[in-house]
Coordinates of C-alpha atoms in Angstrom, one line a residue:
Chain A
X1 CA 99.8 94.2 104.4
X2 CA 99.3 93.7 100.7
X3 CA 100.9 97.0 99.6
X4 CA 103.4 98.5 97.2
X5 CA 105.4 101.7 97.9
X6 CA 108.1 103.0 95.6
X7 CA 110.6 105.6 96.4
X8 CA 112.8 107.9 94.3
X9 CA 116.3 106.4 94.3
X10 CA 117.9 109.8 94.9
X11 CA 115.8 111.4 97.6
X12 CA 113.5 108.7 98.9
X13 CA 113.6 106.5 102.0
X14 CA 114.0 102.8 102.6
X15 CA 112.0 101.2 105.4
X16 CA 112.6 98.0 107.3
X17 CA 109.0 98.2 108.5
X18 CA 107.6 98.5 105.0
X19 CA 109.5 95.3 104.0
X20 CA 108.3 93.4 107.0
X21 CA 109.7 90.9 109.5
X22 CA 109.7 87.9 107.3
X23 CA 112.1 89.1 104.7
X24 CA 111.6 87.2 101.4
X25 CA 108.7 85.3 102.7
X26 CA 107.8 83.8 99.3
X27 CA 106.7 80.8 97.3
X28 CA 108.3 78.1 95.2
X29 CA 106.1 76.0 92.9
X30 CA 107.4 72.7 91.8
X31 CA 105.7 70.6 89.1
X32 CA 105.3 66.9 88.7
X33 CA 104.0 64.7 85.8
X34 CA 102.0 62.7 88.3
X35 CA 98.2 62.7 88.3
X36 CA 96.1 63.3 91.5
X37 CA 94.6 59.8 91.2
X38 CA 98.1 58.2 91.1
X39 CA 99.1 59.8 94.4
X40 CA 95.9 59.7 96.3
X41 CA 96.4 56.1 97.4
X42 CA 99.8 57.0 98.9
X43 CA 98.8 60.5 100.2
X44 CA 99.0 59.4 103.9
X45 CA 102.4 57.9 103.4
X46 CA 103.6 60.9 101.4
X47 CA 102.5 63.5 103.9
X48 CA 104.0 61.5 106.7
X49 CA 107.3 61.1 104.9
X50 CA 107.4 64.8 104.0
X51 CA 106.7 65.7 107.6
X52 CA 109.8 63.7 108.5
X53 CA 111.9 65.3 105.8
X54 CA 110.9 68.9 106.3
X55 CA 111.4 70.3 109.8
X56 CA 108.3 72.3 110.8
X57 CA 107.1 74.4 113.7
X58 CA 108.1 77.5 115.6
X59 CA 111.9 77.6 116.2
X60 CA 112.3 74.3 114.4
X61 CA 115.9 73.4 113.6
X62 CA 117.1 71.7 110.5
X63 CA 119.3 68.8 109.5
X64 CA 121.8 71.3 108.2
X65 CA 124.3 72.8 110.6
X66 CA 126.1 75.7 108.9
X67 CA 129.4 77.0 110.2
X68 CA 130.2 80.8 110.0
X69 CA 131.8 80.5 106.7
X70 CA 129.0 78.5 105.1
X71 CA 126.4 80.9 106.4
X72 CA 128.4 83.8 104.9
X73 CA 128.3 82.0 101.6
X74 CA 124.6 81.4 101.8
X75 CA 124.1 85.2 102.4
X76 CA 126.3 86.2 99.5
X77 CA 125.6 83.5 96.9
X78 CA 122.1 82.4 97.8
X79 CA 120.9 79.5 95.6
X80 CA 124.2 79.3 93.9
X81 CA 125.5 78.0 97.2
X82 CA 122.6 75.5 97.3
X83 CA 123.4 74.1 93.8
X84 CA 127.1 73.9 94.5
X85 CA 126.3 71.8 97.6
X86 CA 123.8 69.4 95.9
X87 CA 120.6 71.2 96.7
X88 CA 118.8 71.8 93.5
X89 CA 120.2 72.2 90.0
X90 CA 121.2 75.0 87.7
X91 CA 117.8 75.0 85.9
X92 CA 116.1 75.9 89.3
X93 CA 118.0 79.2 89.3
X94 CA 116.6 80.1 85.9
X95 CA 113.1 79.8 87.3
X96 CA 113.5 82.1 90.3
X97 CA 113.2 85.8 90.8
X98 CA 116.8 87.2 90.7
X99 CA 118.0 83.8 89.8
X100 CA 117.8 82.9 93.5
X101 CA 120.5 85.5 94.5
X102 CA 120.3 89.3 95.0
X103 CA 123.7 90.8 94.2
X104 CA 125.2 93.1 96.8
X105 CA 124.5 91.2 100.1
X106 CA 127.0 92.1 102.8
X107 CA 127.2 89.8 105.8
X108 CA 129.2 92.4 107.8
X109 CA 125.9 94.3 108.0
X110 CA 124.2 91.4 109.8
X111 CA 124.3 91.2 113.6
X112 CA 125.9 88.2 115.4
X113 CA 122.5 87.4 117.0
X114 CA 120.9 87.1 113.6
X115 CA 123.7 84.8 112.4
X116 CA 123.3 82.7 115.5
X117 CA 119.6 82.3 114.9
X118 CA 120.2 81.6 111.2
X119 CA 122.7 78.9 111.4
X120 CA 120.5 76.0 112.7
X121 CA 117.4 77.0 110.7
X122 CA 118.3 76.7 107.1
X123 CA 116.1 74.0 105.5
X124 CA 113.1 74.5 107.9
X125 CA 109.5 75.5 107.1
X126 CA 108.6 77.4 110.3
X127 CA 105.1 78.0 111.5
X128 CA 102.2 80.5 111.1
X129 CA 101.0 80.9 107.6
X130 CA 103.9 78.9 106.1
X131 CA 103.0 75.6 104.4
X132 CA 103.9 72.9 102.1
X133 CA 101.0 71.8 99.9
X134 CA 100.5 69.0 97.5
X135 CA 98.1 70.4 94.9
X136 CA 96.1 69.3 91.8
X137 CA 95.5 71.5 88.8
X138 CA 91.7 72.2 88.5
X139 CA 91.6 74.9 85.8
X140 CA 93.9 76.1 83.0
X141 CA 93.0 79.6 81.8
X142 CA 96.0 80.3 79.6
X143 CA 97.1 77.1 77.9
X144 CA 100.0 78.6 76.0
X145 CA 101.6 80.2 79.1
X146 CA 100.8 77.1 81.3
X147 CA 102.5 74.9 78.7
X148 CA 105.6 77.0 78.9
X149 CA 105.6 76.3 82.7
X150 CA 105.3 72.6 82.1
X151 CA 101.7 72.5 83.2
X152 CA 99.7 70.5 80.7
X153 CA 96.5 69.1 82.1
X154 CA 93.9 69.0 84.8
X155 CA 94.6 66.8 87.8
X156 CA 98.4 67.2 87.3
X157 CA 100.1 67.4 90.7
X158 CA 102.0 70.5 91.7
X159 CA 103.8 71.3 95.0
X160 CA 103.8 74.7 96.6
X161 CA 106.3 75.7 99.3
X162 CA 105.5 78.9 101.2
X163 CA 108.0 80.0 103.7
X164 CA 110.6 82.7 104.5
X165 CA 113.9 83.6 106.1
X166 CA 113.0 82.3 109.6
X167 CA 114.5 83.7 112.7
X168 CA 117.4 85.1 110.6
X169 CA 115.3 87.5 108.6
X170 CA 113.2 88.4 111.6
X171 CA 116.3 89.4 113.6
X172 CA 117.7 91.5 110.8
X173 CA 114.3 93.3 110.5
X174 CA 114.2 93.9 114.2
X175 CA 117.8 95.1 114.3
X176 CA 117.2 97.6 111.5
X177 CA 113.8 98.8 112.8
X178 CA 115.7 100.0 115.9
X179 CA 118.5 101.5 113.8
X180 CA 116.0 103.3 111.6
X181 CA 114.0 104.6 114.6
X182 CA 117.2 106.4 115.5
X183 CA 117.8 107.4 111.9
X184 CA 114.4 109.1 111.8
X185 CA 115.5 111.4 114.5
X186 CA 119.0 111.9 113.1
X187 CA 117.7 112.9 109.6
X188 CA 114.7 114.7 111.0
X189 CA 112.1 112.6 109.0
X190 CA 108.5 113.1 110.0
X191 CA 106.8 109.7 110.2
X192 CA 103.2 109.2 111.1
X193 CA 103.7 105.8 112.6
X194 CA 106.6 104.2 114.5
X195 CA 106.3 101.1 112.3
X196 CA 107.2 103.2 109.3
X197 CA 110.7 103.9 110.7
X198 CA 113.0 104.5 107.7
X199 CA 116.2 106.1 106.6
X200 CA 117.2 108.1 103.6
X201 CA 118.1 105.6 100.8
X202 CA 121.5 107.1 100.3
X203 CA 122.4 107.3 104.0
X204 CA 124.7 104.8 105.7
X205 CA 121.7 103.4 107.6
X206 CA 119.7 103.0 104.4
X207 CA 122.4 101.2 102.4
X208 CA 123.4 99.1 105.4
X209 CA 119.8 97.9 105.7
X210 CA 119.6 97.2 102.0
X211 CA 122.8 95.1 102.1
X212 CA 121.6 93.2 105.2
X213 CA 118.1 92.6 103.8
X214 CA 119.7 91.0 100.8
X215 CA 121.4 88.5 103.1
X216 CA 118.0 87.5 104.4
X217 CA 116.6 87.4 100.8
X218 CA 119.3 85.0 99.8
X219 CA 119.0 82.9 102.9
X220 CA 115.3 82.5 102.2
X221 CA 115.8 81.7 98.5
X222 CA 118.3 79.0 99.6
X223 CA 115.9 77.8 102.3
X224 CA 113.2 77.0 99.8
X225 CA 115.6 75.4 97.3
X226 CA 117.1 73.1 100.0
X227 CA 113.6 72.0 101.0
X228 CA 112.7 71.6 97.3
X229 CA 115.5 69.0 97.0
X230 CA 114.3 67.2 100.2
X231 CA 110.8 67.1 98.7
X232 CA 112.2 65.6 95.5
X233 CA 114.0 62.9 97.5
X234 CA 110.9 62.1 99.5
X235 CA 108.9 61.7 96.3
X236 CA 111.7 59.4 95.0
X237 CA 111.4 57.2 98.1
X238 CA 107.6 57.0 98.0
X239 CA 107.1 56.6 94.3
X240 CA 110.3 54.6 93.5
X241 CA 111.2 56.9 90.5
X242 CA 113.9 59.5 90.1
X243 CA 112.7 63.1 90.5
X244 CA 113.8 63.8 86.9
X245 CA 111.5 60.9 85.8
X246 CA 108.7 62.7 87.7
X247 CA 109.7 66.0 86.0
X248 CA 110.0 67.7 89.4
X249 CA 111.4 71.0 88.1
X250 CA 110.8 74.4 89.7
X251 CA 107.9 76.2 87.9
X252 CA 108.8 79.4 89.5
X253 CA 110.1 80.9 92.8
X254 CA 109.5 84.4 94.1
X255 CA 109.4 86.9 97.0
X256 CA 106.4 88.3 98.8
X257 CA 108.2 90.7 101.2
X258 CA 111.1 92.5 99.7
X259 CA 112.7 95.8 98.6
X260 CA 114.1 95.9 95.1
X261 CA 116.0 98.6 93.1
X262 CA 114.2 98.6 89.8
X263 CA 113.7 100.9 86.7
X264 CA 110.2 102.2 86.2
X265 CA 108.6 104.9 84.1
X266 CA 107.4 107.7 86.4
X267 CA 105.7 110.7 84.8
X268 CA 106.8 109.6 81.4
X269 CA 110.5 109.3 82.4
X270 CA 112.5 106.1 83.2
X271 CA 114.0 106.3 86.6
X272 CA 115.5 104.1 89.3
X273 CA 113.2 103.4 92.2
X274 CA 113.2 101.4 95.4
X275 CA 110.0 99.3 95.3
X276 CA 108.8 98.0 98.7
X277 CA 106.6 94.9 98.2
X278 CA 105.0 94.0 101.5
X279 CA 102.7 91.0 101.0
X280 CA 102.9 91.6 97.3
X281 CA 104.2 89.7 94.3
X282 CA 106.3 91.0 91.4
X283 CA 104.1 91.0 88.3
X284 CA 106.5 91.8 85.4
X285 CA 105.2 91.2 81.9
X286 CA 105.4 87.6 80.9
X287 CA 106.7 86.4 84.2
X288 CA 104.7 84.1 86.6
X289 CA 103.1 85.6 89.7
X290 CA 102.4 82.9 92.4
X291 CA 99.5 83.7 94.7
X292 CA 98.7 81.4 97.6
X293 CA 95.2 80.9 99.0
X294 CA 94.6 80.2 102.6
X295 CA 94.9 76.7 104.0
X296 CA 92.5 74.4 102.3
X297 CA 91.6 76.8 99.5
X298 CA 92.7 77.3 96.0
X299 CA 96.0 79.0 94.9
X300 CA 96.7 80.5 91.5
X301 CA 99.5 81.0 89.1
X302 CA 99.1 84.3 87.3
X303 CA 101.3 86.3 84.9
X304 CA 102.4 89.8 85.1
X305 CA 101.6 92.5 82.5
X306 CA 102.6 95.8 81.0
X307 CA 99.5 97.3 82.7
X308 CA 101.0 96.3 86.1
X309 CA 104.2 98.2 85.1
X310 CA 102.1 101.3 84.5
X311 CA 99.8 101.1 87.5
X312 CA 101.4 99.1 90.3
X313 CA 105.1 99.3 89.8
X314 CA 104.9 95.8 88.3
X315 CA 103.2 94.2 91.3
X316 CA 100.2 92.1 92.2
X317 CA 98.6 90.6 95.4
X318 CA 100.3 87.7 97.2
X319 CA 97.5 85.7 98.8
X320 CA 94.0 85.7 100.2
X321 CA 94.8 88.2 103.0
X322 CA 93.6 87.8 106.5
X323 CA 90.1 89.0 107.4
X324 CA 90.5 88.0 111.1
X325 CA 93.6 88.4 113.4
X326 CA 95.6 85.3 114.4
X327 CA 94.4 85.6 118.0
X328 CA 90.8 86.0 117.0
X329 CA 91.0 82.9 114.8
X330 CA 92.5 80.9 117.7
X331 CA 89.6 82.0 119.9
X332 CA 87.0 81.3 117.3
X333 CA 88.1 78.0 115.7
X334 CA 89.2 74.5 117.0
X335 CA 92.1 73.1 115.2
X336 CA 90.7 69.5 115.4
X337 CA 87.4 70.7 113.8
X338 CA 89.4 72.3 111.0
X339 CA 91.4 69.1 110.4
X340 CA 88.1 67.2 110.2
X341 CA 86.5 69.7 107.8
X342 CA 89.6 69.6 105.6
X343 CA 89.4 65.8 105.7
X344 CA 85.8 66.0 104.4
X345 CA 87.0 68.0 101.5
X346 CA 89.5 65.3 100.8
X347 CA 92.5 67.2 102.1
X348 CA 94.9 65.5 104.4
X349 CA 96.4 68.1 106.8
X350 CA 99.2 67.5 109.3
X351 CA 100.6 70.1 111.6
X352 CA 102.9 70.3 114.7
X353 CA 100.0 71.7 116.7
X354 CA 96.2 72.0 116.4
X355 CA 96.5 75.7 117.3
X356 CA 98.2 76.4 114.0
X357 CA 95.3 74.9 112.1
X358 CA 92.9 77.2 114.0
X359 CA 95.1 80.2 113.5
X360 CA 95.1 79.5 109.7
X361 CA 91.4 78.5 109.4
X362 CA 90.2 79.2 105.9
X363 CA 87.4 81.4 107.3
X364 CA 90.1 83.7 108.9
X365 CA 90.9 84.8 105.4
X366 CA 89.3 86.7 102.6
X367 CA 87.7 84.8 99.8
X368 CA 90.6 84.1 97.5
X369 CA 88.4 83.9 94.4
X370 CA 87.3 87.6 94.9
X371 CA 90.9 88.6 95.5
X372 CA 92.1 86.9 92.3
X373 CA 89.2 88.1 90.2
X374 CA 90.2 91.6 91.2
X375 CA 93.8 91.4 90.0
X376 CA 92.8 89.4 86.9
X377 CA 90.1 91.8 85.7
X378 CA 92.0 94.8 86.7
X379 CA 94.6 93.6 84.2
X380 CA 97.6 93.5 86.5
X381 CA 98.0 89.7 86.7
X382 CA 95.6 87.5 84.7
X383 CA 95.0 83.9 85.9
X384 CA 96.9 81.1 84.2
X385 CA 96.3 78.1 86.4
X386 CA 94.1 77.3 89.4
X387 CA 95.2 74.6 91.9
X388 CA 93.5 73.0 94.9
X389 CA 95.3 71.4 97.8
X390 CA 95.1 67.6 98.3
X391 CA 97.7 67.4 101.1
X392 CA 98.8 70.1 103.5
X393 CA 101.8 70.3 105.9
X394 CA 101.8 73.1 108.4
X395 CA 104.4 74.2 110.9
Chain B
X1 CA 88.4 106.6 105.4
X2 CA 86.4 104.5 102.9
X3 CA 84.1 107.5 102.1
X4 CA 87.1 109.3 100.6
X5 CA 87.7 106.7 97.9
X6 CA 86.9 107.6 94.3
X7 CA 86.0 104.8 92.0
X8 CA 87.7 105.1 88.6
X9 CA 86.6 101.8 87.1
X10 CA 85.3 98.4 88.2
X11 CA 88.5 97.4 89.9
X12 CA 90.5 100.6 90.7
X13 CA 89.8 103.2 93.4
X14 CA 91.8 106.3 94.3
X15 CA 92.5 107.6 97.7
X16 CA 93.1 111.3 96.8
X17 CA 96.0 113.0 98.4
X18 CA 95.1 115.3 101.3
X19 CA 96.8 116.7 104.4
X20 CA 100.3 115.4 104.7
X21 CA 100.0 112.8 102.0
X22 CA 102.6 113.4 99.2
X23 CA 100.8 111.2 96.6
X24 CA 97.5 109.5 95.9
X25 CA 96.7 105.9 96.9
X26 CA 95.5 103.3 94.5
X27 CA 93.3 100.4 95.7
X28 CA 92.8 97.4 93.6
X29 CA 89.6 95.4 94.1
X30 CA 86.1 94.6 93.0
X31 CA 83.2 96.0 95.0
X32 CA 83.1 93.1 97.5
X33 CA 86.8 93.5 98.2
X34 CA 86.7 97.2 98.6
X35 CA 83.6 96.8 101.0
X36 CA 85.7 94.4 103.0
X37 CA 88.7 96.7 103.4
X38 CA 89.2 98.0 107.0
X39 CA 89.4 101.8 107.5
X40 CA 92.5 101.2 109.5
X41 CA 94.2 99.6 106.5
X42 CA 93.3 102.6 104.3
X43 CA 94.6 104.9 107.0
X44 CA 97.9 102.9 106.9
X45 CA 98.1 103.5 103.2
X46 CA 97.6 107.2 103.8
X47 CA 100.5 107.0 106.3
X48 CA 102.8 105.4 103.7
X49 CA 101.9 108.2 101.3
X50 CA 103.4 110.7 103.7
X51 CA 106.9 109.3 103.6
X52 CA 109.6 111.5 101.9
X53 CA 110.4 110.7 98.2
X54 CA 107.4 108.4 97.8
X55 CA 106.2 108.0 94.2
X56 CA 102.6 107.9 92.9
X57 CA 100.7 105.9 93.7
X58 CA 101.1 103.9 96.9
X59 CA 99.1 100.7 96.2
X60 CA 96.9 98.5 98.3
X61 CA 96.2 95.2 96.5
X62 CA 93.0 93.1 96.7
X63 CA 94.5 91.0 99.6
X64 CA 95.4 94.1 101.7
X65 CA 94.6 94.0 105.4
X66 CA 95.5 96.0 108.5
X67 CA 99.0 95.5 109.9
X68 CA 102.2 96.5 108.2

């Protein structure tokens, strides 16, 4: 929903509903040293090849088939598993929240059904608001910080991958929502809304959820890094250069739906808190915050601040935010019209169904520039770089 | 719900604690964003503020919308 709620680590609660169904839905940004004009001529080919390399759509299954042991390793080691198996490199881990792995994941807390759903889906984009975008830099507001991220000039091409933990995380969230509905009764917690089912942080139900959620967080980090490698390989085939020659390193990777145990200053005292970010980005001082626009509109790289630590538990917004429900958007817009409109803007969009384009129509979202101006001027995450899409893949 | 918001500067608005809320809410947004916020979303923020052990403030960012 675009919210942050922090709870005392001793007597607070943890809530599966407040973390959300798509655990560690998030973004990875990958840079290149290519310029927009260099790739425009090959954009059709590039988007077509990416569409072949990255499985998209509801229930899409990947090229990877994990056995039980491998899935356990993904849950526990996250992106370290990916790198050991040839997906990504060590430097990628240095450019990801938690280094691409939250410690303390426990596969024994994950249901067999979640594991069954997770095994065939690693390395898939999914559908809904998830996307892969080829973008060009249009503005650099903070040259020094942008340079540190390897972003040097206007028209430089970046890639943004926005996706999550697929059916695996969804199943874990559903399982624990049910468990926490029972916990609410057991521990006599007064909740105003069923969706806020929760359990005391220090109860078995609370810690089991946290350990299971981390499995989904690590699965999702791995999912994005596996696809990052396939994106690199696709660029290599299309542009006949190695990905290293094209400088295709991870700019940053982070979570938008997550619960984290962090230290914050509350009433002048440092204390441990469980921060629930639901549709929110971590915005710690000097660390990038990636904020995605809606399809066909600008996205931003911002940076976190001390002020965010004081005001918002080190958090900022995550995207444009819907202004119209998915169903209303499907009723209002035609996917084919949206594709044509994007085409007029010079954006090549491909999706598994036209309905997805309607559902994600730019007008179904708030104006991202107002959203960003707010977090920029409020001082919680000033703008660093603005990018616009030039190629879009949707599930 | 929106009538209850108190503006503290150009980009920060407080939803003061009342009733069963344990803490205040903080909403981040310029005037256009705040005007666009749904009452239902603000009501959800008030609900979150009722949970045990919640720390001040519960925050709605400028992209917040209805639905958890």
